[in-house]
Tab-separated table of C-alpha atoms in Angstrom:
chain	number	residue	atom	x	y	z
A	1	UNK	CA	141.652	159.245	119.453
A	2	UNK	CA	145.084	159.936	119.744
A	3	UNK	CA	146.399	161.398	123.237
A	4	UNK	CA	149.408	164.114	123.175
A	5	UNK	CA	152.007	164.666	125.569
A	6	UNK	CA	149.848	167.401	128.153
A	7	UNK	CA	150.889	170.759	129.432
A	8	UNK	CA	149.381	171.701	132.617
A	9	UNK	CA	146.805	174.345	131.935
A	10	UNK	CA	145.817	175.611	135.290
A	11	UNK	CA	142.347	177.120	135.319
A	12	UNK	CA	141.398	177.911	139.043
A	13	UNK	CA	142.863	178.557	141.819
A	14	UNK	CA	141.885	179.159	145.398
A	15	UNK	CA	144.022	179.432	148.869
A	16	UNK	CA	142.939	178.116	151.900
A	17	UNK	CA	143.805	181.230	154.129
A	18	UNK	CA	143.246	178.517	157.277
A	19	UNK	CA	145.982	175.667	156.339
A	20	UNK	CA	147.816	178.178	152.998
A	21	UNK	CA	147.361	175.746	150.805
A	22	UNK	CA	147.295	176.276	147.133
A	23	UNK	CA	144.479	174.920	145.560
A	24	UNK	CA	144.446	174.178	141.397
A	25	UNK	CA	141.876	173.548	138.660
A	26	UNK	CA	144.113	171.836	136.115
A	27	UNK	CA	142.028	170.993	132.515
A	28	UNK	CA	144.991	167.848	132.400
A	29	UNK	CA	145.967	166.961	135.577
A	30	UNK	CA	142.446	167.302	137.916
A	31	UNK	CA	142.535	168.895	141.561
A	32	UNK	CA	146.285	169.503	142.850
A	33	UNK	CA	147.883	171.245	146.447
A	34	UNK	CA	150.720	172.757	147.244
A	35	UNK	CA	151.681	173.477	151.118
A	36	UNK	CA	152.294	176.878	152.432
A	37	UNK	CA	155.913	175.628	151.783
A	38	UNK	CA	156.055	175.849	148.533
A	39	UNK	CA	156.801	172.923	145.681
A	40	UNK	CA	155.495	171.111	143.615
A	41	UNK	CA	152.007	170.372	143.113
A	42	UNK	CA	150.775	166.499	144.171
A	43	UNK	CA	147.322	165.243	143.101
A	44	UNK	CA	144.440	165.454	145.343
A	45	UNK	CA	141.788	164.740	143.164
A	46	UNK	CA	142.594	163.157	139.062
A	47	UNK	CA	139.394	160.634	139.283
A	48	UNK	CA	135.730	160.855	140.183
A	49	UNK	CA	133.707	157.388	140.597
A	50	UNK	CA	136.590	155.656	139.325
A	51	UNK	CA	136.937	157.491	136.313
A	52	UNK	CA	139.510	160.157	134.791
A	53	UNK	CA	138.788	163.990	135.378
A	54	UNK	CA	138.351	165.113	131.787
A	55	UNK	CA	138.315	168.900	132.170
A	56	UNK	CA	138.597	170.221	135.759
A	57	UNK	CA	138.177	173.566	135.237
A	58	UNK	CA	137.295	175.061	139.167
A	59	UNK	CA	137.094	174.775	142.479
A	60	UNK	CA	135.736	176.645	145.695
A	61	UNK	CA	136.400	176.221	149.318
A	62	UNK	CA	133.637	176.759	151.587
A	63	UNK	CA	134.814	178.348	155.245
A	64	UNK	CA	135.320	174.452	157.052
A	65	UNK	CA	137.463	173.240	154.799
A	66	UNK	CA	135.054	171.156	152.106
A	67	UNK	CA	136.673	171.924	148.620
A	68	UNK	CA	133.799	171.977	145.767
A	69	UNK	CA	135.058	171.242	141.914
A	70	UNK	CA	133.897	171.277	138.413
A	71	UNK	CA	134.829	168.752	136.478
A	72	UNK	CA	133.709	169.448	132.799
A	73	UNK	CA	133.866	168.440	129.156
A	74	UNK	CA	131.896	167.380	126.451
A	75	UNK	CA	135.300	166.268	123.727
A	76	UNK	CA	137.985	166.547	126.273
A	77	UNK	CA	139.445	161.971	126.615
A	78	UNK	CA	137.298	161.512	124.448
A	79	UNK	CA	137.810	157.902	124.555
A	80	UNK	CA	137.654	157.122	127.870
A	81	UNK	CA	133.003	158.246	128.051
A	82	UNK	CA	130.511	157.338	125.324
A	83	UNK	CA	128.498	159.872	126.158
A	84	UNK	CA	129.475	163.048	125.020
A	85	UNK	CA	127.293	165.289	127.144
A	86	UNK	CA	128.049	163.357	130.358
A	87	UNK	CA	128.526	166.294	133.489
A	88	UNK	CA	130.750	165.742	137.121
A	89	UNK	CA	130.476	167.475	139.727
A	90	UNK	CA	131.794	166.414	142.931
A	91	UNK	CA	130.783	167.486	146.341
A	92	UNK	CA	132.102	167.405	149.074
A	93	UNK	CA	128.901	168.484	151.864
A	94	UNK	CA	129.981	169.841	155.625
A	95	UNK	CA	128.872	166.407	156.398
A	96	UNK	CA	131.913	164.093	156.141
A	97	UNK	CA	130.741	162.576	152.944
A	98	UNK	CA	131.362	162.769	149.293
A	99	UNK	CA	128.621	163.049	146.288
A	100	UNK	CA	128.476	162.857	143.481
A	101	UNK	CA	126.099	164.237	140.306
A	102	UNK	CA	125.883	163.111	137.032
A	103	UNK	CA	124.125	166.110	135.055
A	104	UNK	CA	123.069	163.961	131.513
A	105	UNK	CA	121.973	166.501	128.658
A	106	UNK	CA	122.997	169.792	129.579
A	107	UNK	CA	125.001	172.712	128.342
A	108	UNK	CA	128.413	172.789	129.342
A	109	UNK	CA	128.863	174.953	132.571
A	110	UNK	CA	131.193	177.378	133.918
A	111	UNK	CA	130.719	177.767	137.668
A	112	UNK	CA	129.877	176.408	140.904
A	113	UNK	CA	129.581	178.528	143.546
A	114	UNK	CA	130.338	178.227	147.327
A	115	UNK	CA	127.637	177.167	150.040
A	116	UNK	CA	126.359	180.129	151.079
A	117	UNK	CA	127.270	181.211	154.868
A	118	UNK	CA	124.624	178.385	156.499
A	119	UNK	CA	126.336	175.689	154.757
A	120	UNK	CA	123.563	174.721	152.939
A	121	UNK	CA	123.328	172.474	149.664
A	122	UNK	CA	125.108	173.667	146.635
A	123	UNK	CA	121.899	174.127	144.355
A	124	UNK	CA	122.714	176.891	141.299
A	125	UNK	CA	124.772	175.814	138.450
A	126	UNK	CA	125.547	178.531	135.439
A	127	UNK	CA	125.631	177.353	131.982
A	128	UNK	CA	128.107	179.064	129.040
A	129	UNK	CA	124.814	180.714	127.786
A	130	UNK	CA	123.866	182.773	131.655
A	131	UNK	CA	121.069	180.743	132.183
A	132	UNK	CA	120.798	179.246	135.971
A	133	UNK	CA	120.019	175.629	135.947
A	134	UNK	CA	119.542	173.861	139.822
A	135	UNK	CA	120.763	170.545	140.757
A	136	UNK	CA	118.276	169.288	144.100
A	137	UNK	CA	120.767	166.781	146.377
A	138	UNK	CA	118.515	164.945	148.805
A	139	UNK	CA	120.659	163.488	151.391
A	140	UNK	CA	118.471	160.100	152.854
A	141	UNK	CA	119.802	157.673	156.062
A	142	UNK	CA	119.710	154.641	155.254
A	143	UNK	CA	121.320	151.468	157.744
A	144	UNK	CA	122.297	154.554	160.072
A	145	UNK	CA	124.609	155.899	157.059
A	146	UNK	CA	124.089	158.542	155.107
């Protein structure tokens, strides 16, 4: 597969009202951020679990500053994965820890909703056909760490 020169393709934009930062979900360049003073966007997340993001398509910012973004693709940069149905979501929960969930065998989803006002764990994804998919996350403590 030939990788061509890539142009930026912004699919999600969100302002952090507290910091004034603009967060950008770019399909080719991952999660980017621009400070309130403007300038060039800086990469914030271009890899998930040591693998490059394939198609970052949206993001949300919780009022506590946590950032949630979706990285979905079944055919972009296919040389990096063997399973074309592999999906990734990077969760940064209200607790200071990141979670990576691998969803295998699902249709491409197109939305990641915000956590509710209580900060409950994100548990609903929506795919292209409008079907609601449930993702259950459980946090366990081991050796004094979550």
